[in-house]
Amino acid sequence: MSAVVSEQPDTLGGVPQRSPIVGVLGGMGPAATADFFTKLVQATPAAKDQEHLRTLVWSDATVPDRTAAILSDGPSPLPHLREGLRLLESAGATVIAMPCNTAHAYLPELRRESSVPVLSMVDATVRHLRRSAPAVSRVGLLATTGTLVAGLYQETLREHGLDAVVPAPLLQQRCVMRAVRLVKAGRLEAAGQSLEPAVRNITEAGAQIVVAACTELPLVLGGRAGSLPVFDSTLALAREVVTLLLRRPQNEHMKEAL
């Protein structure tokens, strides 16, 4: 796979392409995908419509549950993810963003099969966290059990000299996973209440900041979780896309991101 977005104009339906096209491999869940697109628009330094990034959103809510696949041999989401990837590539996407943390367990396979760069939400989150909060050393993770079991954040945090603090197993299941399900059902107030015991637990364990490492959770956490500031993985991915495509030469950015 090439790690560089081509500087040569492509065509889409015979029309010359003058700027990159962001492909969003979404639907996991739909509200989280909508939240990502909103944050991508908000993160773009545009004064008029024409200065925004051209974006293709593929929102496939039929993708099998990622945590179930990781934990209990549920149906693999990979065929659905491959289909979405192919659709976005064929429609002209020049870079892919996938606003679902748990789906990043399948990122290596997707990158091997993709003809365009597929960004890492996990890497973007930890890089932006390290830069914006250099004094932090212990990071509370609120994520799906699939994300935690796959070790997606723990390893990346260690590489940046950060320790991960996760909720106690019972609270992870009864509070965090319940909150994720409630968000998917549109019950945001109940989801926020469900998270409170888990937030207290990681605070007492020494977390200095919370990473909302599931794209459902920024919808209920806001800027703070109890006494702790919240770092939003959805916003980090949006800012990564903007930085890569608008703020520095594309070739240099793509090599760093991948």
Coordinates of C-alpha atoms in Angstrom, one line a residue:
M1 CA 0.0 0.0 0.0
S2 CA 1.2 3.4 -0.8
A3 CA 1.6 5.6 2.2
V4 CA 1.3 8.8 0.2
V5 CA -1.8 10.5 -1.2
S6 CA -1.1 11.2 -4.9
E7 CA -0.4 14.7 -5.9
Q8 CA -1.6 14.0 -9.4
P9 CA -5.3 14.8 -10.2
D10 CA -7.5 11.7 -10.3
T11 CA -10.9 11.5 -11.9
L12 CA -14.3 10.7 -10.5
G13 CA -17.0 10.3 -13.1
G14 CA -14.7 11.9 -15.6
V15 CA -14.4 15.1 -13.5
P16 CA -10.8 16.1 -12.6
Q17 CA -10.2 16.1 -8.9
R18 CA -8.5 19.2 -7.4
S19 CA -8.3 18.2 -3.7
P20 CA -8.2 15.1 -1.5
I21 CA -11.4 13.2 -0.7
V22 CA -11.9 11.9 2.8
G23 CA -13.6 8.5 2.9
V24 CA -15.4 7.8 6.2
L25 CA -15.8 4.1 6.9
G26 CA -18.6 4.4 9.4
G27 CA -21.9 3.2 10.8
M28 CA -20.4 1.8 14.0
G29 CA -22.7 3.3 15.2
P30 CA -24.6 5.8 13.1
A31 CA -24.7 8.5 15.7
A32 CA -21.0 8.2 16.3
T33 CA -20.4 8.6 12.6
A34 CA -22.5 11.7 12.4
D35 CA -20.6 13.1 15.4
F36 CA -17.3 12.5 13.6
F37 CA -18.5 14.3 10.5
T38 CA -19.7 17.3 12.6
K39 CA -16.3 17.4 14.3
L40 CA -14.5 17.2 11.0
V41 CA -16.4 20.2 9.8
Q42 CA -15.8 22.1 13.0
A43 CA -12.1 21.3 13.0
T44 CA -11.6 22.6 9.4
P45 CA -10.3 26.1 9.2
A46 CA -12.8 27.2 6.5
A47 CA -14.4 30.6 5.9
K48 CA -16.7 29.4 3.2
D49 CA -18.1 26.1 1.8
Q50 CA -15.4 25.7 -0.8
E51 CA -12.7 25.5 1.8
H52 CA -14.0 22.4 3.5
L53 CA -12.8 18.9 2.7
R54 CA -14.6 16.9 0.2
T55 CA -16.0 13.9 2.1
L56 CA -17.7 10.6 1.3
V57 CA -19.5 8.9 4.2
W58 CA -20.3 5.2 4.1
S59 CA -22.4 4.4 7.2
D60 CA -23.1 0.7 7.4
A61 CA -25.0 -0.1 10.6
T62 CA -25.2 -3.8 9.6
V63 CA -21.5 -4.3 10.5
P64 CA -21.5 -7.2 13.1
D65 CA -20.7 -6.2 16.7
R66 CA -16.9 -5.8 17.0
T67 CA -16.7 -6.6 20.7
A68 CA -18.7 -9.8 20.2
A69 CA -16.3 -10.9 17.4
I70 CA -13.3 -10.2 19.5
L71 CA -14.6 -11.8 22.8
S72 CA -16.8 -14.7 21.8
D73 CA -16.3 -15.7 18.1
G74 CA -19.2 -13.6 16.9
P75 CA -19.5 -12.9 13.2
S76 CA -16.5 -11.1 11.9
P77 CA -17.0 -7.5 10.8
L78 CA -14.1 -7.8 8.4
P79 CA -16.2 -8.6 5.3
H80 CA -18.4 -5.6 5.8
L81 CA -15.4 -3.4 6.5
R82 CA -13.7 -4.6 3.3
E83 CA -16.9 -3.9 1.3
G84 CA -17.1 -0.4 2.7
L85 CA -13.4 0.2 2.0
R86 CA -13.8 -1.0 -1.6
L87 CA -16.8 1.3 -2.1
L88 CA -15.0 4.3 -0.8
E89 CA -11.9 3.6 -2.9
S90 CA -13.9 3.1 -6.0
A91 CA -15.8 6.4 -5.4
G92 CA -12.6 8.3 -5.3
A93 CA -11.5 8.5 -1.6
T94 CA -7.8 9.3 -1.2
V95 CA -7.6 8.7 2.5
I96 CA -9.9 6.6 4.9
A97 CA -10.9 7.5 8.4
M98 CA -12.7 4.9 10.5
P99 CA -14.5 6.4 13.5
C100 CA -14.8 3.2 15.6
N101 CA -12.1 2.4 18.0
T102 CA -12.9 -1.3 18.4
A103 CA -12.9 -1.8 14.6
H104 CA -9.2 -0.9 14.7
A105 CA -8.5 -4.4 15.8
Y106 CA -8.9 -5.1 12.1
L107 CA -6.9 -2.2 10.9
P108 CA -3.8 -4.3 9.9
E109 CA -5.9 -6.3 7.5
L110 CA -7.6 -3.3 6.0
R111 CA -4.3 -1.5 5.5
R112 CA -2.9 -4.6 3.7
E113 CA -5.8 -4.6 1.3
S114 CA -6.3 -0.9 0.8
S115 CA -4.8 1.1 -2.1
V116 CA -5.1 4.4 -0.1
P117 CA -4.0 5.3 3.4
V118 CA -6.2 4.1 6.3
L119 CA -5.6 6.3 9.3
S120 CA -5.3 5.0 12.9
M121 CA -7.7 6.6 15.3
V122 CA -5.7 5.1 18.2
D123 CA -2.4 6.5 17.1
A124 CA -4.0 9.9 16.4
T125 CA -5.6 10.0 19.8
V126 CA -2.5 9.1 21.8
R127 CA -0.3 11.5 19.7
H128 CA -2.7 14.4 20.2
L129 CA -3.1 13.6 23.9
R130 CA 0.7 13.5 24.5
R131 CA 1.1 16.9 22.8
S132 CA -1.9 18.6 24.5
A133 CA -1.4 17.2 28.0
P134 CA 2.4 16.6 28.4
A135 CA 2.2 16.5 32.2
V136 CA -0.2 13.5 32.2
S137 CA 1.2 10.1 33.0
R138 CA -1.8 8.0 33.9
V139 CA -4.7 7.8 31.5
G140 CA -8.1 6.4 32.3
L141 CA -9.6 4.4 29.4
L142 CA -13.3 4.2 28.9
A143 CA -13.7 1.9 26.0
T144 CA -15.6 -1.2 24.9
T145 CA -14.4 -4.5 26.4
G146 CA -13.3 -5.5 22.9
T147 CA -11.0 -2.5 22.6
L148 CA -9.5 -3.3 26.0
V149 CA -9.1 -7.0 25.4
A150 CA -7.4 -6.3 22.0
G151 CA -5.0 -4.0 23.9
L152 CA -5.3 -1.3 21.2
Y153 CA -4.7 1.7 23.5
Q154 CA -2.6 0.1 26.2
E155 CA 0.3 -0.7 23.9
T156 CA 0.2 2.6 22.2
L157 CA 0.1 4.5 25.5
R158 CA 3.1 2.5 26.7
E159 CA 5.0 3.5 23.6
H160 CA 4.4 7.1 24.6
G161 CA 5.4 6.6 28.2
L162 CA 1.9 6.6 29.6
D163 CA 0.1 4.1 31.9
A164 CA -3.4 3.0 31.2
V165 CA -6.0 2.8 34.0
V166 CA -9.1 0.7 33.2
P167 CA -12.3 0.2 35.2
A168 CA -12.6 -2.9 37.4
P169 CA -14.0 -5.8 35.4
L170 CA -17.5 -5.8 37.0
L171 CA -17.8 -2.0 36.4
Q172 CA -16.6 -2.4 32.8
Q173 CA -19.4 -4.8 32.0
R174 CA -22.2 -3.3 34.2
C175 CA -21.4 0.4 33.6
V176 CA -19.3 1.1 30.6
M177 CA -20.7 -1.5 28.2
R178 CA -24.2 -0.7 29.4
A179 CA -23.6 2.9 28.7
V180 CA -22.4 2.1 25.1
R181 CA -25.6 0.1 24.5
L182 CA -27.7 2.9 25.9
V183 CA -26.1 5.5 23.6
K184 CA -26.8 3.2 20.6
A185 CA -30.4 3.1 21.8
G186 CA -30.6 6.9 22.0
R187 CA -30.8 7.0 25.8
L188 CA -28.1 9.5 26.5
E189 CA -29.1 10.6 30.0
A190 CA -29.2 7.1 31.2
A191 CA -25.9 6.3 29.6
G192 CA -24.2 9.2 31.4
Q193 CA -25.5 8.0 34.7
S194 CA -24.3 4.5 33.9
L195 CA -20.8 5.7 33.5
E196 CA -20.5 7.4 36.8
P197 CA -19.3 4.4 39.0
A198 CA -16.7 3.6 36.4
V199 CA -15.4 7.1 36.3
R200 CA -15.1 7.2 40.1
N201 CA -13.3 3.9 40.0
I202 CA -10.6 5.1 37.5
T203 CA -10.3 8.4 39.4
E204 CA -9.6 6.6 42.6
A205 CA -7.1 4.4 40.8
G206 CA -5.0 7.5 39.9
A207 CA -6.2 8.5 36.4
Q208 CA -5.4 12.1 35.6
I209 CA -7.5 12.3 32.4
V210 CA -10.1 10.2 30.7
V211 CA -9.8 9.1 27.1
A212 CA -13.3 8.5 25.6
A213 CA -11.9 5.6 23.6
C214 CA -15.3 4.5 22.2
T215 CA -17.0 6.9 19.7
E216 CA -20.3 6.5 21.5
L217 CA -19.0 8.0 24.7
P218 CA -18.2 11.6 23.7
L219 CA -21.9 11.9 23.0
V220 CA -22.5 11.7 26.8
L221 CA -19.3 12.7 28.5
G222 CA -18.8 16.2 27.2
G223 CA -15.6 17.9 28.4
R224 CA -15.4 16.3 31.9
A225 CA -16.1 13.0 33.6
G226 CA -16.5 13.8 37.3
S227 CA -13.4 15.7 38.3
L228 CA -11.4 14.6 35.3
P229 CA -11.0 16.2 31.9
V230 CA -12.1 14.1 28.9
F231 CA -10.0 13.6 25.8
D232 CA -12.2 12.9 22.8
S233 CA -10.9 10.2 20.4
T234 CA -13.5 11.2 17.7
L235 CA -12.2 14.8 17.8
A236 CA -8.6 13.6 17.7
L237 CA -9.3 11.7 14.5
A238 CA -11.1 14.7 13.0
R239 CA -8.2 16.9 13.8
E240 CA -5.7 14.3 12.4
V241 CA -7.5 14.3 9.1
V242 CA -7.5 18.1 8.9
T243 CA -3.8 18.3 9.9
L244 CA -2.8 15.7 7.3
L245 CA -4.7 17.2 4.4
L246 CA -4.7 20.9 5.0
R247 CA -2.0 22.2 7.3
R248 CA 1.2 20.6 6.0
P249 CA 2.4 19.0 2.8
Q250 CA 0.5 15.8 2.3
N251 CA 3.5 13.5 1.6
E252 CA 5.2 14.5 4.8
H253 CA 2.0 14.1 6.9
M254 CA 1.1 10.7 5.5
K255 CA 4.5 9.2 6.2
E256 CA 4.2 10.4 9.8
A257 CA 0.6 9.2 10.3
L258 CA 1.2 5.8 8.9

